[in-house]
Amino acid sequence: FEDTAFRMAPEVVVPANFGKHHLKSRSHSNLELLCAEGEIKRANSMILSLNSSVIDDLITRLDITSLDMQDFSAPAVNCFVESMYSGELEGCDKSNFRDLNKMGHVFNVTWFTDRCLEYFTEQVDTMTGRCY
């Protein structure tokens, strides 16, 4: 038998569109994200883990079921989670950019921080008229 014969699924490459419709599913939302305003956002730990090596480590090695995100606003956490589900930078604007960029770095989501940089560069370009 080859090693590949026992694989259940190919390795997932992120970003990927996992479907934002799963955000509303209680059976898929096994991880609580505790936001700054006391709001609790629920998400699928597997989807977040596939995007973030830090979250993967927290869930698999420490067996956490809730994650303290109180350094970040609830709207920014919502945008971050939606982005992890859709594979696109969702809802980024001037009001939440700083939190989103910081979450990307804190949770080591390379594709997300790259998209934040693209957003920032576009914003600078509109103010200065420069193109890179």
Short mmCIF file of C-alpha atoms in Angstrom, two decimals:
data_model
loop_
_atom_site.label_atom_id
_atom_site.label_comp_id
_atom_site.label_asym_id
_atom_site.label_seq_id
_atom_site.Cartn_x
_atom_site.Cartn_y
_atom_site.Cartn_z
CA PHE A 1 0.00 0.00 0.00
CA GLU A 2 1.16 3.48 -0.79
CA ASP A 3 1.09 6.20 1.85
CA THR A 4 -1.26 8.20 -0.38
CA ALA A 5 -3.83 5.39 -0.32
CA PHE A 6 -4.68 6.25 3.27
CA ARG A 7 -5.21 9.98 2.82
CA MET A 8 -8.75 11.09 3.44
CA ALA A 9 -8.49 14.40 1.57
CA PRO A 10 -5.82 16.42 -0.19
CA GLU A 11 -4.04 19.14 1.76
CA VAL A 12 -6.08 22.33 1.88
CA VAL A 13 -4.47 25.42 0.39
CA VAL A 14 -5.60 28.73 1.83
CA PRO A 15 -7.08 31.12 1.18
CA ALA A 16 -10.07 29.05 0.19
CA ASN A 17 -13.80 29.66 0.07
CA PHE A 18 -15.23 27.44 2.81
CA GLY A 19 -18.63 29.11 2.51
CA LYS A 20 -19.80 31.93 4.75
CA HIS A 21 -23.18 30.21 5.03
CA HIS A 22 -21.51 27.89 7.58
CA LEU A 23 -21.13 30.86 9.97
CA LYS A 24 -24.80 30.54 10.91
CA SER A 25 -24.57 26.80 11.59
CA ARG A 26 -24.58 25.98 15.30
CA SER A 27 -23.24 22.48 14.67
CA HIS A 28 -20.20 23.88 12.85
CA SER A 29 -19.50 26.68 15.35
CA ASN A 30 -17.50 24.98 18.07
CA LEU A 31 -15.12 27.84 18.94
CA GLU A 32 -16.15 30.94 20.89
CA LEU A 33 -14.36 34.20 20.13
CA LEU A 34 -14.71 36.64 23.03
CA CYS A 35 -14.74 40.19 21.62
CA ALA A 36 -13.98 43.57 23.23
CA GLU A 37 -17.59 44.69 23.67
CA GLY A 38 -18.51 41.45 25.45
CA GLU A 39 -19.97 40.03 22.26
CA ILE A 40 -19.32 36.37 21.56
CA LYS A 41 -18.70 35.33 17.97
CA ARG A 42 -18.81 31.62 17.14
CA ALA A 43 -16.75 29.98 14.40
CA ASN A 44 -15.56 26.62 13.18
CA SER A 45 -12.22 25.76 14.74
CA MET A 46 -11.14 23.71 11.72
CA ILE A 47 -11.65 26.56 9.26
CA LEU A 48 -9.77 29.00 11.48
CA SER A 49 -7.02 26.40 12.07
CA LEU A 50 -6.53 25.83 8.36
CA ASN A 51 -5.90 29.56 7.96
CA SER A 52 -3.88 30.15 11.14
CA SER A 53 -1.03 28.07 12.52
CA VAL A 54 -1.39 29.93 15.83
CA ILE A 55 -5.08 29.08 16.22
CA ASP A 56 -4.34 25.52 15.11
CA ASP A 57 -1.71 25.20 17.83
CA LEU A 58 -4.03 26.66 20.49
CA ILE A 59 -6.83 24.28 19.58
CA THR A 60 -4.86 21.08 19.01
CA ARG A 61 -2.20 21.38 21.71
CA LEU A 62 -4.07 23.32 24.39
CA ASP A 63 -7.57 22.02 23.58
CA ILE A 64 -9.17 25.46 23.91
CA THR A 65 -12.84 26.04 23.13
CA SER A 66 -12.83 29.83 23.50
CA LEU A 67 -10.38 32.44 22.34
CA ASP A 68 -9.87 35.84 23.96
CA MET A 69 -10.16 38.45 21.20
CA GLN A 70 -10.88 41.35 23.55
CA ASP A 71 -8.05 43.42 22.06
CA PHE A 72 -10.16 43.69 18.90
CA SER A 73 -13.55 45.23 18.18
CA ALA A 74 -16.47 42.90 17.53
CA PRO A 75 -16.98 44.26 13.98
CA ALA A 76 -13.29 43.63 13.19
CA VAL A 77 -13.47 40.08 14.60
CA ASN A 78 -16.55 39.50 12.45
CA CYS A 79 -14.67 40.70 9.34
CA PHE A 80 -11.68 38.53 10.24
CA VAL A 81 -13.82 35.41 10.66
CA GLU A 82 -15.78 36.07 7.47
CA SER A 83 -12.47 36.44 5.64
CA MET A 84 -11.23 33.10 6.98
CA TYR A 85 -14.41 31.49 5.65
CA SER A 86 -14.46 33.23 2.25
CA GLY A 87 -10.75 33.41 1.46
CA GLU A 88 -11.09 37.12 0.70
CA LEU A 89 -10.44 40.25 2.73
CA GLU A 90 -14.02 40.98 3.83
CA GLY A 91 -15.31 44.36 4.97
CA CYS A 92 -11.98 46.07 5.49
CA ASP A 93 -12.24 49.84 5.83
CA LYS A 94 -10.48 52.69 7.59
CA SER A 95 -12.37 52.04 10.83
CA ASN A 96 -11.24 48.44 11.26
CA PHE A 97 -8.04 48.16 9.22
CA ARG A 98 -5.73 48.45 12.22
CA ASP A 99 -7.50 45.63 14.12
CA LEU A 100 -7.67 43.41 11.03
CA ASN A 101 -4.01 43.87 10.20
CA LYS A 102 -3.04 43.19 13.81
CA MET A 103 -5.16 40.00 13.92
CA GLY A 104 -3.48 38.80 10.74
CA HIS A 105 -0.07 39.22 12.37
CA VAL A 106 -1.06 37.91 15.83
CA PHE A 107 -2.61 34.75 14.35
CA ASN A 108 0.01 34.37 11.59
CA VAL A 109 -2.35 34.42 8.59
CA THR A 110 0.08 35.28 5.80
CA TRP A 111 -2.41 35.58 2.96
CA PHE A 112 -4.55 37.88 5.12
CA THR A 113 -1.69 40.21 6.08
CA ASP A 114 -0.73 40.35 2.39
CA ARG A 115 -4.27 41.47 1.55
CA CYS A 116 -4.17 44.04 4.36
CA LEU A 117 -0.95 45.43 2.88
CA GLU A 118 -2.63 45.64 -0.54
CA TYR A 119 -5.55 47.52 1.01
CA PHE A 120 -3.19 49.91 2.82
CA THR A 121 -1.17 50.53 -0.32
CA GLU A 122 -4.36 51.32 -2.26
CA GLN A 123 -5.41 53.80 0.43
CA VAL A 124 -2.02 55.52 0.37
CA ASP A 125 -2.12 55.64 -3.41
CA THR A 126 -5.49 57.39 -3.40
CA MET A 127 -4.13 60.04 -1.04
CA THR A 128 -0.84 60.59 -2.85
CA GLY A 129 -1.77 59.75 -6.43
CA ARG A 130 1.13 57.25 -6.63
CA CYS A 131 1.02 53.79 -8.08
CA TYR A 132 3.43 51.00 -7.18
#
